[in-house]
Amino acid sequence: MTQKIIMKKIFMRLSAIASLCCISLTAAAQGDASYPTRPIRLIVPATAGGEPDILARLLAQYMTTDLGQPIVVDNKVGAGGLIGVASVAAAKPDGYTIGIVYQAVLALSPHLIVKKLFDPLTDISPIGLISVSGNALMVPTKSPIGSYAELASRAKANQGKLSFGSWGEGSAGHVSGEVMKKSAGLDIQHIPYKGSNEALMGMLSGEINATFGGWGLASTQAKAGAVRVLAVTSPQRSPMFPDAPTFKELGIPFGLNSWYGLVAPKNLSTPVLKRLEGALQKAVNQAEVATKLQGMGMQSQSSTAAKLRDRIHNDYDIWGKKIHEVGIQAR
């Protein structure tokens, strides 16, 4: 076989391969352009009826209208939300599996798990923010403690006798309390509960002296006259408790908003990401959505995918440093 014939056959094979590649790329491009063509699964890393689930179903309602396809909520619980997010990370990056996430499950909890289920910095594609809120330090209104200064004073005068609650070991409330203790040199016991409501009930029944809870819970209880908010852990004062100082104002070097966002598996194509990003922003910016979020103790806040990515990286670094500083060990 002459060299000329061999070269001709090689050329023909390369041409065929190139044609197939072009066909595949064209099909992929057409697929992205027509997205979505079938229902989308929205994974919620929490039980039905909880805050993440309520938020997911609210978003699904408005995003379905924009995308023209049903968004089906799928609750996957376990490991404090990590199981649900891990299932998003492991899904095919085609835009038909997305997930609700919140600050702790991406920025805090991964630092406390020895066996990593996913990497929050590399295994997901952020789509955008949904809302921001924060946590509050509360005492019962019947408590003689009227301010953070009084809490600190009593704690120093009664070393190891005061206690605060949170919604579990390694929770944002727990870490926030440990940062408070370390910064002010306080000896206050941490009592973990199974949830914020349980911690609240424990405080109101006299089991503990104070507790941390989300703005929504704190606002509801404050309006009912059951609790007094001493401080908030957010960078700025909360519009719900304008008289409550931030941790930073009290000399405690810590300030983070909690937040909810929407993510997808890594390597999601840019056209599909932009389509989801736009639909999410439209939903979050609806006046009705903002009103409902406010009723849940949140402020609606849309963002680009890039801004959510930056927030995840920033908060991951801050929580990691604080967890190391207060000596909480991964398990």
mmCIF file of C-alpha atoms in Angstrom:
data_model
loop_
_atom_site.group_PDB
_atom_site.id
_atom_site.type_symbol
_atom_site.label_atom_id
_atom_site.label_comp_id
_atom_site.label_asym_id
_atom_site.label_seq_id
_atom_site.Cartn_x
_atom_site.Cartn_y
_atom_site.Cartn_z
ATOM 1 C CA MET A 1 0.000 0.000 0.000
ATOM 2 C CA THR A 2 1.516 3.279 -1.087
ATOM 3 C CA GLN A 3 2.100 6.122 1.314
ATOM 4 C CA LYS A 4 -0.386 8.242 -0.641
ATOM 5 C CA ILE A 5 -3.203 5.712 -0.073
ATOM 6 C CA ILE A 6 -2.347 5.397 3.626
ATOM 7 C CA MET A 7 -2.423 9.172 4.073
ATOM 8 C CA LYS A 8 -5.763 9.346 2.246
ATOM 9 C CA LYS A 9 -7.294 6.756 4.606
ATOM 10 C CA ILE A 10 -5.948 8.573 7.662
ATOM 11 C CA PHE A 11 -7.391 11.824 6.363
ATOM 12 C CA MET A 12 -10.785 10.208 5.782
ATOM 13 C CA ARG A 13 -10.828 8.757 9.295
ATOM 14 C CA LEU A 14 -9.883 12.087 10.848
ATOM 15 C CA SER A 15 -12.583 13.795 8.807
ATOM 16 C CA ALA A 16 -15.165 11.283 10.039
ATOM 17 C CA ILE A 17 -14.091 11.809 13.656
ATOM 18 C CA ALA A 18 -14.250 15.581 13.205
ATOM 19 C CA SER A 19 -17.752 15.292 11.741
ATOM 20 C CA LEU A 20 -18.929 13.200 14.692
ATOM 21 C CA CYS A 21 -17.462 15.718 17.117
ATOM 22 C CA CYS A 22 -19.239 18.566 15.331
ATOM 23 C CA ILE A 23 -22.517 16.656 15.452
ATOM 24 C CA SER A 24 -22.057 15.991 19.185
ATOM 25 C CA LEU A 25 -21.194 19.615 19.917
ATOM 26 C CA THR A 26 -24.134 20.846 17.873
ATOM 27 C CA ALA A 27 -26.494 18.473 19.665
ATOM 28 C CA ALA A 28 -25.126 19.582 23.021
ATOM 29 C CA ALA A 29 -25.534 23.235 22.091
ATOM 30 C CA GLN A 30 -29.071 22.634 20.909
ATOM 31 C CA GLY A 31 -29.788 20.759 24.141
ATOM 32 C CA ASP A 32 -28.523 23.687 26.227
ATOM 33 C CA ALA A 33 -30.583 26.129 24.187
ATOM 34 C CA SER A 34 -33.800 24.176 24.685
ATOM 35 C CA TYR A 35 -33.224 23.513 28.403
ATOM 36 C CA PRO A 36 -35.275 22.466 30.276
ATOM 37 C CA THR A 37 -37.286 19.862 28.402
ATOM 38 C CA ARG A 38 -38.360 17.741 31.380
ATOM 39 C CA PRO A 39 -39.005 18.070 35.135
ATOM 40 C CA ILE A 40 -36.196 19.244 37.402
ATOM 41 C CA ARG A 41 -35.445 17.596 40.743
ATOM 42 C CA LEU A 42 -34.822 19.984 43.647
ATOM 43 C CA ILE A 43 -33.049 18.223 46.507
ATOM 44 C CA VAL A 44 -33.710 19.561 50.007
ATOM 45 C CA PRO A 45 -31.240 18.396 52.694
ATOM 46 C CA ALA A 46 -33.903 18.517 55.407
ATOM 47 C CA THR A 47 -37.209 16.960 56.391
ATOM 48 C CA ALA A 48 -40.550 17.989 54.921
ATOM 49 C CA GLY A 49 -42.122 20.902 56.753
ATOM 50 C CA GLY A 50 -38.842 22.416 57.935
ATOM 51 C CA GLU A 51 -37.540 25.831 56.950
ATOM 52 C CA PRO A 52 -35.436 24.608 53.972
ATOM 53 C CA ASP A 53 -38.383 22.570 52.702
ATOM 54 C CA ILE A 54 -40.815 25.504 52.932
ATOM 55 C CA LEU A 55 -38.309 27.703 51.127
ATOM 56 C CA ALA A 56 -37.745 25.095 48.406
ATOM 57 C CA ARG A 57 -41.450 24.699 47.679
ATOM 58 C CA LEU A 58 -41.888 28.462 47.509
ATOM 59 C CA LEU A 59 -39.044 28.773 45.000
ATOM 60 C CA ALA A 60 -40.248 25.783 42.993
ATOM 61 C CA GLN A 61 -43.603 27.467 42.484
ATOM 62 C CA TYR A 62 -42.124 30.622 40.937
ATOM 63 C CA MET A 63 -39.231 29.010 39.058
ATOM 64 C CA THR A 64 -41.581 26.481 37.456
ATOM 65 C CA THR A 65 -43.524 29.349 35.898
ATOM 66 C CA ASP A 66 -40.359 30.844 34.408
ATOM 67 C CA LEU A 67 -38.704 27.607 33.282
ATOM 68 C CA GLY A 68 -41.853 26.006 31.904
ATOM 69 C CA GLN A 69 -41.137 22.659 33.548
ATOM 70 C CA PRO A 70 -42.190 21.247 36.938
ATOM 71 C CA ILE A 71 -39.686 21.407 39.774
ATOM 72 C CA VAL A 72 -40.118 18.371 42.009
ATOM 73 C CA VAL A 73 -38.945 18.637 45.623
ATOM 74 C CA ASP A 74 -36.997 15.622 46.898
ATOM 75 C CA ASN A 75 -36.160 15.561 50.626
ATOM 76 C CA LYS A 76 -32.886 13.772 51.430
ATOM 77 C CA VAL A 77 -31.959 13.924 55.092
ATOM 78 C CA GLY A 78 -28.991 12.781 57.122
ATOM 79 C CA ALA A 79 -25.682 13.951 58.616
ATOM 80 C CA GLY A 80 -26.997 17.435 59.314
ATOM 81 C CA GLY A 81 -27.796 18.101 55.675
ATOM 82 C CA LEU A 82 -24.552 16.719 54.241
ATOM 83 C CA ILE A 83 -26.240 13.647 52.701
ATOM 84 C CA GLY A 84 -28.575 15.798 50.624
ATOM 85 C CA VAL A 85 -25.830 18.070 49.334
ATOM 86 C CA ALA A 86 -23.615 15.068 48.589
ATOM 87 C CA SER A 87 -26.377 13.645 46.381
ATOM 88 C CA VAL A 88 -26.471 16.920 44.442
ATOM 89 C CA ALA A 89 -22.687 16.854 44.021
ATOM 90 C CA ALA A 90 -22.830 13.273 42.730
ATOM 91 C CA ALA A 91 -25.601 13.919 40.181
ATOM 92 C CA LYS A 92 -25.153 14.340 36.430
ATOM 93 C CA PRO A 93 -24.370 18.011 35.647
ATOM 94 C CA ASP A 94 -27.212 18.459 33.159
ATOM 95 C CA GLY A 95 -29.365 20.941 35.057
ATOM 96 C CA TYR A 96 -32.013 18.391 36.016
ATOM 97 C CA THR A 97 -30.748 18.002 39.589
ATOM 98 C CA ILE A 98 -30.306 21.103 41.733
ATOM 99 C CA GLY A 99 -30.315 21.641 45.484
ATOM 100 C CA ILE A 100 -31.158 24.072 48.258
ATOM 101 C CA VAL A 101 -28.181 24.758 50.523
ATOM 102 C CA TYR A 102 -27.612 26.865 53.606
ATOM 103 C CA GLN A 103 -24.497 28.394 55.099
ATOM 104 C CA ALA A 104 -23.786 25.779 57.759
ATOM 105 C CA VAL A 105 -23.981 22.759 55.457
ATOM 106 C CA LEU A 106 -21.363 24.202 53.081
ATOM 107 C CA ALA A 107 -19.222 26.481 55.226
ATOM 108 C CA LEU A 108 -19.347 25.030 58.756
ATOM 109 C CA SER A 109 -20.264 21.329 58.888
ATOM 110 C CA PRO A 110 -17.589 20.103 56.440
ATOM 111 C CA HIS A 111 -14.922 21.225 58.937
ATOM 112 C CA LEU A 112 -16.395 18.915 61.582
ATOM 113 C CA ILE A 113 -16.604 15.694 59.563
ATOM 114 C CA VAL A 114 -13.496 13.516 59.318
ATOM 115 C CA LYS A 115 -14.884 11.506 56.389
ATOM 116 C CA LYS A 116 -15.615 14.077 53.694
ATOM 117 C CA LEU A 117 -18.758 13.410 51.656
ATOM 118 C CA PHE A 118 -17.986 16.198 49.171
ATOM 119 C CA ASP A 119 -15.808 19.281 48.791
ATOM 120 C CA PRO A 120 -17.986 22.396 49.103
ATOM 121 C CA LEU A 121 -15.403 24.480 47.236
ATOM 122 C CA THR A 122 -15.011 22.271 44.159
ATOM 123 C CA ASP A 123 -17.832 19.710 43.905
ATOM 124 C CA ILE A 124 -20.778 22.039 43.276
ATOM 125 C CA SER A 125 -21.788 24.813 40.866
ATOM 126 C CA PRO A 126 -23.277 27.768 42.791
ATOM 127 C CA ILE A 127 -26.362 29.235 41.081
ATOM 128 C CA GLY A 128 -27.256 32.137 43.357
ATOM 129 C CA LEU A 129 -28.389 33.419 46.739
ATOM 130 C CA ILE A 130 -31.979 33.240 47.944
ATOM 131 C CA SER A 131 -32.001 34.961 51.317
ATOM 132 C CA VAL A 132 -29.929 36.139 54.262
ATOM 133 C CA SER A 133 -30.675 36.151 57.972
ATOM 134 C CA GLY A 134 -28.766 35.615 61.182
ATOM 135 C CA ASN A 135 -28.762 34.194 64.668
ATOM 136 C CA ALA A 136 -29.645 35.858 67.931
ATOM 137 C CA LEU A 137 -28.597 35.367 71.548
ATOM 138 C CA MET A 138 -31.717 35.298 73.727
ATOM 139 C CA VAL A 139 -32.739 35.094 77.377
ATOM 140 C CA PRO A 140 -36.265 34.771 78.838
ATOM 141 C CA THR A 141 -37.979 38.086 79.526
ATOM 142 C CA LYS A 142 -38.402 36.948 83.132
ATOM 143 C CA SER A 143 -34.600 36.603 83.445
ATOM 144 C CA PRO A 144 -32.794 39.216 85.558
ATOM 145 C CA ILE A 145 -30.258 39.430 82.718
ATOM 146 C CA GLY A 146 -31.132 42.528 80.690
ATOM 147 C CA SER A 147 -28.100 42.892 78.443
ATOM 148 C CA TYR A 148 -25.016 41.092 77.165
ATOM 149 C CA ALA A 149 -22.919 43.045 79.692
ATOM 150 C CA GLU A 150 -25.052 41.667 82.508
ATOM 151 C CA LEU A 151 -24.748 38.147 81.113
ATOM 152 C CA ALA A 152 -20.954 38.461 80.997
ATOM 153 C CA SER A 153 -20.852 39.941 84.501
ATOM 154 C CA ARG A 154 -22.965 37.132 85.978
ATOM 155 C CA ALA A 155 -20.935 34.497 84.144
ATOM 156 C CA LYS A 156 -17.681 35.838 85.566
ATOM 157 C CA ALA A 157 -19.161 35.993 89.057
ATOM 158 C CA ASN A 158 -20.520 32.451 88.779
ATOM 159 C CA GLN A 159 -17.848 30.515 86.900
ATOM 160 C CA GLY A 160 -19.252 27.416 85.205
ATOM 161 C CA LYS A 161 -22.759 27.839 86.611
ATOM 162 C CA LEU A 162 -24.467 29.588 83.687
ATOM 163 C CA SER A 163 -25.366 27.712 80.502
ATOM 164 C CA PHE A 164 -26.392 28.405 76.933
ATOM 165 C CA GLY A 165 -28.138 26.186 74.435
ATOM 166 C CA SER A 166 -27.888 25.567 70.694
ATOM 167 C CA TRP A 167 -29.395 23.230 68.131
ATOM 168 C CA GLY A 168 -26.563 20.705 68.421
ATOM 169 C CA GLU A 169 -22.847 20.028 68.777
ATOM 170 C CA GLY A 170 -20.950 21.841 66.035
ATOM 171 C CA SER A 171 -23.948 23.980 65.049
ATOM 172 C CA ALA A 172 -23.604 27.667 64.202
ATOM 173 C CA GLY A 173 -25.132 28.471 67.586
ATOM 174 C CA HIS A 174 -22.609 26.264 69.371
ATOM 175 C CA VAL A 175 -19.592 27.744 67.575
ATOM 176 C CA SER A 176 -20.918 31.296 68.057
ATOM 177 C CA GLY A 177 -21.266 30.638 71.785
ATOM 178 C CA GLU A 178 -17.757 29.243 72.029
ATOM 179 C CA VAL A 179 -16.366 32.291 70.209
ATOM 180 C CA MET A 180 -18.251 34.514 72.665
ATOM 181 C CA LYS A 181 -16.855 32.583 75.645
ATOM 182 C CA LYS A 182 -13.280 32.651 74.387
ATOM 183 C CA SER A 183 -13.337 36.343 73.439
ATOM 184 C CA ALA A 184 -14.736 37.473 76.790
ATOM 185 C CA GLY A 185 -13.068 34.853 78.994
ATOM 186 C CA LEU A 186 -16.398 33.423 80.106
ATOM 187 C CA ASP A 187 -16.976 30.007 81.641
ATOM 188 C CA ILE A 188 -20.475 29.087 80.448
ATOM 189 C CA GLN A 189 -21.604 25.536 79.788
ATOM 190 C CA HIS A 190 -22.901 24.559 76.358
ATOM 191 C CA ILE A 191 -26.018 22.375 76.351
ATOM 192 C CA PRO A 192 -26.842 20.886 72.921
ATOM 193 C CA TYR A 193 -30.432 20.168 71.898
ATOM 194 C CA LYS A 194 -31.908 18.428 68.868
ATOM 195 C CA GLY A 195 -33.207 21.678 67.393
ATOM 196 C CA SER A 196 -33.732 25.398 67.950
ATOM 197 C CA ASN A 197 -37.259 24.932 69.261
ATOM 198 C CA GLU A 198 -36.085 22.351 71.779
ATOM 199 C CA ALA A 199 -33.341 24.704 72.968
ATOM 200 C CA LEU A 200 -35.871 27.501 73.284
ATOM 201 C CA MET A 201 -38.214 25.315 75.339
ATOM 202 C CA GLY A 202 -35.284 24.283 77.510
ATOM 203 C CA MET A 203 -34.474 27.919 78.187
ATOM 204 C CA LEU A 204 -38.071 28.939 78.899
ATOM 205 C CA SER A 205 -38.446 26.023 81.319
ATOM 206 C CA GLY A 206 -35.321 27.043 83.219
ATOM 207 C CA GLU A 207 -32.973 24.253 82.078
ATOM 208 C CA ILE A 208 -30.530 26.797 80.622
ATOM 209 C CA ASN A 209 -29.979 30.542 81.002
ATOM 210 C CA ALA A 210 -29.694 31.598 77.366
ATOM 211 C CA THR A 211 -29.823 30.194 73.875
ATOM 212 C CA PHE A 212 -29.047 30.986 70.267
ATOM 213 C CA GLY A 213 -31.723 30.839 67.605
ATOM 214 C CA GLY A 214 -32.498 32.115 64.132
ATOM 215 C CA TRP A 215 -33.993 35.554 63.570
ATOM 216 C CA GLY A 216 -37.372 34.087 62.670
ATOM 217 C CA LEU A 217 -37.659 32.128 65.900
ATOM 218 C CA ALA A 218 -36.302 34.993 67.989
ATOM 219 C CA SER A 219 -38.632 37.522 66.366
ATOM 220 C CA THR A 220 -41.721 35.386 66.944
ATOM 221 C CA GLN A 221 -40.839 34.829 70.590
ATOM 222 C CA ALA A 222 -39.868 38.465 71.170
ATOM 223 C CA LYS A 223 -43.196 39.670 69.746
ATOM 224 C CA ALA A 224 -44.964 37.207 72.040
ATOM 225 C CA GLY A 225 -43.115 38.695 74.992
ATOM 226 C CA ALA A 226 -41.307 35.449 75.814
ATOM 227 C CA VAL A 227 -37.687 36.403 75.130
ATOM 228 C CA ARG A 228 -35.275 39.321 75.147
ATOM 229 C CA VAL A 229 -32.635 39.497 72.400
ATOM 230 C CA LEU A 230 -29.216 40.436 73.782
ATOM 231 C CA ALA A 231 -27.125 40.367 70.593
ATOM 232 C CA VAL A 232 -26.983 39.179 66.984
ATOM 233 C CA THR A 233 -24.159 37.362 65.227
ATOM 234 C CA SER A 234 -24.591 39.116 61.866
ATOM 235 C CA PRO A 235 -22.140 41.793 60.632
ATOM 236 C CA GLN A 236 -24.835 44.498 60.867
ATOM 237 C CA ARG A 237 -27.730 44.972 63.248
ATOM 238 C CA SER A 238 -30.891 43.136 62.353
ATOM 239 C CA PRO A 239 -33.897 45.197 61.190
ATOM 240 C CA MET A 240 -35.958 42.869 63.387
ATOM 241 C CA PHE A 241 -34.004 43.797 66.528
ATOM 242 C CA PRO A 242 -32.594 47.282 65.860
ATOM 243 C CA ASP A 243 -31.663 47.769 69.524
ATOM 244 C CA ALA A 244 -29.669 44.537 69.783
ATOM 245 C CA PRO A 245 -25.918 45.059 69.250
ATOM 246 C CA THR A 246 -23.828 42.875 66.974
ATOM 247 C CA PHE A 247 -21.083 40.657 68.348
ATOM 248 C CA LYS A 248 -18.531 42.998 66.775
ATOM 249 C CA GLU A 249 -20.011 45.970 68.634
ATOM 250 C CA LEU A 250 -19.532 44.000 71.844
ATOM 251 C CA GLY A 251 -15.879 43.393 71.084
ATOM 252 C CA ILE A 252 -16.354 39.815 69.896
ATOM 253 C CA PRO A 253 -14.414 39.409 66.612
ATOM 254 C CA PHE A 254 -17.084 37.567 64.690
ATOM 255 C CA GLY A 255 -19.841 38.479 62.285
ATOM 256 C CA LEU A 256 -21.515 36.374 59.620
ATOM 257 C CA ASN A 257 -24.959 36.301 58.062
ATOM 258 C CA SER A 258 -26.575 32.934 57.613
ATOM 259 C CA TRP A 259 -28.020 32.394 54.134
ATOM 260 C CA TYR A 260 -29.766 30.065 51.722
ATOM 261 C CA GLY A 261 -28.702 29.444 48.152
ATOM 262 C CA LEU A 262 -29.246 27.221 45.131
ATOM 263 C CA VAL A 263 -26.555 24.940 43.684
ATOM 264 C CA ALA A 264 -26.029 22.251 41.056
ATOM 265 C CA PRO A 265 -23.326 19.619 40.417
ATOM 266 C CA LYS A 266 -19.922 20.861 39.263
ATOM 267 C CA ASN A 267 -19.211 21.205 35.521
ATOM 268 C CA LEU A 268 -22.686 22.514 34.749
ATOM 269 C CA SER A 269 -22.617 24.117 31.289
ATOM 270 C CA THR A 270 -22.644 27.915 31.172
ATOM 271 C CA PRO A 271 -25.926 28.217 29.185
ATOM 272 C CA VAL A 272 -27.806 25.993 31.664
ATOM 273 C CA LEU A 273 -26.231 27.770 34.642
ATOM 274 C CA LYS A 274 -27.271 31.158 33.257
ATOM 275 C CA ARG A 275 -30.806 29.907 32.625
ATOM 276 C CA LEU A 276 -31.141 28.715 36.224
ATOM 277 C CA GLU A 277 -29.446 31.820 37.593
ATOM 278 C CA GLY A 278 -31.914 34.058 35.760
ATOM 279 C CA ALA A 279 -34.957 32.052 36.831
ATOM 280 C CA LEU A 280 -33.790 32.107 40.457
ATOM 281 C CA GLN A 281 -33.222 35.863 40.425
ATOM 282 C CA LYS A 282 -36.686 36.466 38.974
ATOM 283 C CA ALA A 283 -38.247 34.299 41.686
ATOM 284 C CA VAL A 284 -36.338 35.878 44.575
ATOM 285 C CA ASN A 285 -37.121 39.394 43.352
ATOM 286 C CA GLN A 286 -40.878 38.776 43.379
ATOM 287 C CA ALA A 287 -42.573 41.015 45.948
ATOM 288 C CA GLU A 288 -44.669 38.072 47.174
ATOM 289 C CA VAL A 289 -41.541 35.999 47.790
ATOM 290 C CA ALA A 290 -39.867 38.831 49.724
ATOM 291 C CA THR A 291 -42.955 39.159 51.923
ATOM 292 C CA LYS A 292 -43.092 35.435 52.667
ATOM 293 C CA LEU A 293 -39.374 35.301 53.427
ATOM 294 C CA GLN A 294 -39.731 38.232 55.794
ATOM 295 C CA GLY A 295 -42.410 36.290 57.629
ATOM 296 C CA MET A 296 -39.848 33.498 58.062
ATOM 297 C CA GLY A 297 -37.277 35.876 59.533
ATOM 298 C CA MET A 298 -35.268 36.292 56.328
ATOM 299 C CA GLN A 299 -34.447 39.057 53.884
ATOM 300 C CA SER A 300 -34.705 38.112 50.212
ATOM 301 C CA GLN A 301 -31.390 38.642 48.451
ATOM 302 C CA SER A 302 -30.655 37.475 44.933
ATOM 303 C CA SER A 303 -27.138 37.283 43.537
ATOM 304 C CA THR A 304 -25.091 36.022 40.641
ATOM 305 C CA ALA A 305 -23.546 32.579 40.727
ATOM 306 C CA ALA A 306 -20.119 34.183 41.110
ATOM 307 C CA LYS A 307 -21.167 36.117 44.227
ATOM 308 C CA LEU A 308 -22.523 32.994 45.883
ATOM 309 C CA ARG A 309 -19.268 31.204 45.066
ATOM 310 C CA ASP A 310 -17.291 34.021 46.729
ATOM 311 C CA ARG A 311 -19.536 33.901 49.789
ATOM 312 C CA ILE A 312 -19.119 30.141 50.168
ATOM 313 C CA HIS A 313 -15.319 30.445 50.002
ATOM 314 C CA ASN A 314 -15.255 33.397 52.416
ATOM 315 C CA ASP A 315 -17.553 31.815 55.004
ATOM 316 C CA TYR A 316 -15.810 28.451 54.720
ATOM 317 C CA ASP A 317 -12.500 30.104 55.629
ATOM 318 C CA ILE A 318 -13.980 32.109 58.520
ATOM 319 C CA TRP A 319 -15.848 29.177 60.095
ATOM 320 C CA GLY A 320 -12.756 26.992 59.706
ATOM 321 C CA LYS A 321 -10.616 29.499 61.583
ATOM 322 C CA LYS A 322 -13.175 29.977 64.365
ATOM 323 C CA ILE A 323 -13.671 26.237 64.836
ATOM 324 C CA HIS A 324 -9.886 25.835 65.124
ATOM 325 C CA GLU A 325 -9.606 28.762 67.554
ATOM 326 C CA VAL A 326 -12.205 27.416 69.981
ATOM 327 C CA GLY A 327 -10.897 23.845 69.725
ATOM 328 C CA ILE A 328 -13.953 21.964 68.418
ATOM 329 C CA GLN A 329 -12.753 18.672 66.953
ATOM 330 C CA ALA A 330 -13.927 16.944 63.791
ATOM 331 C CA ARG A 331 -15.597 13.565 64.280
#
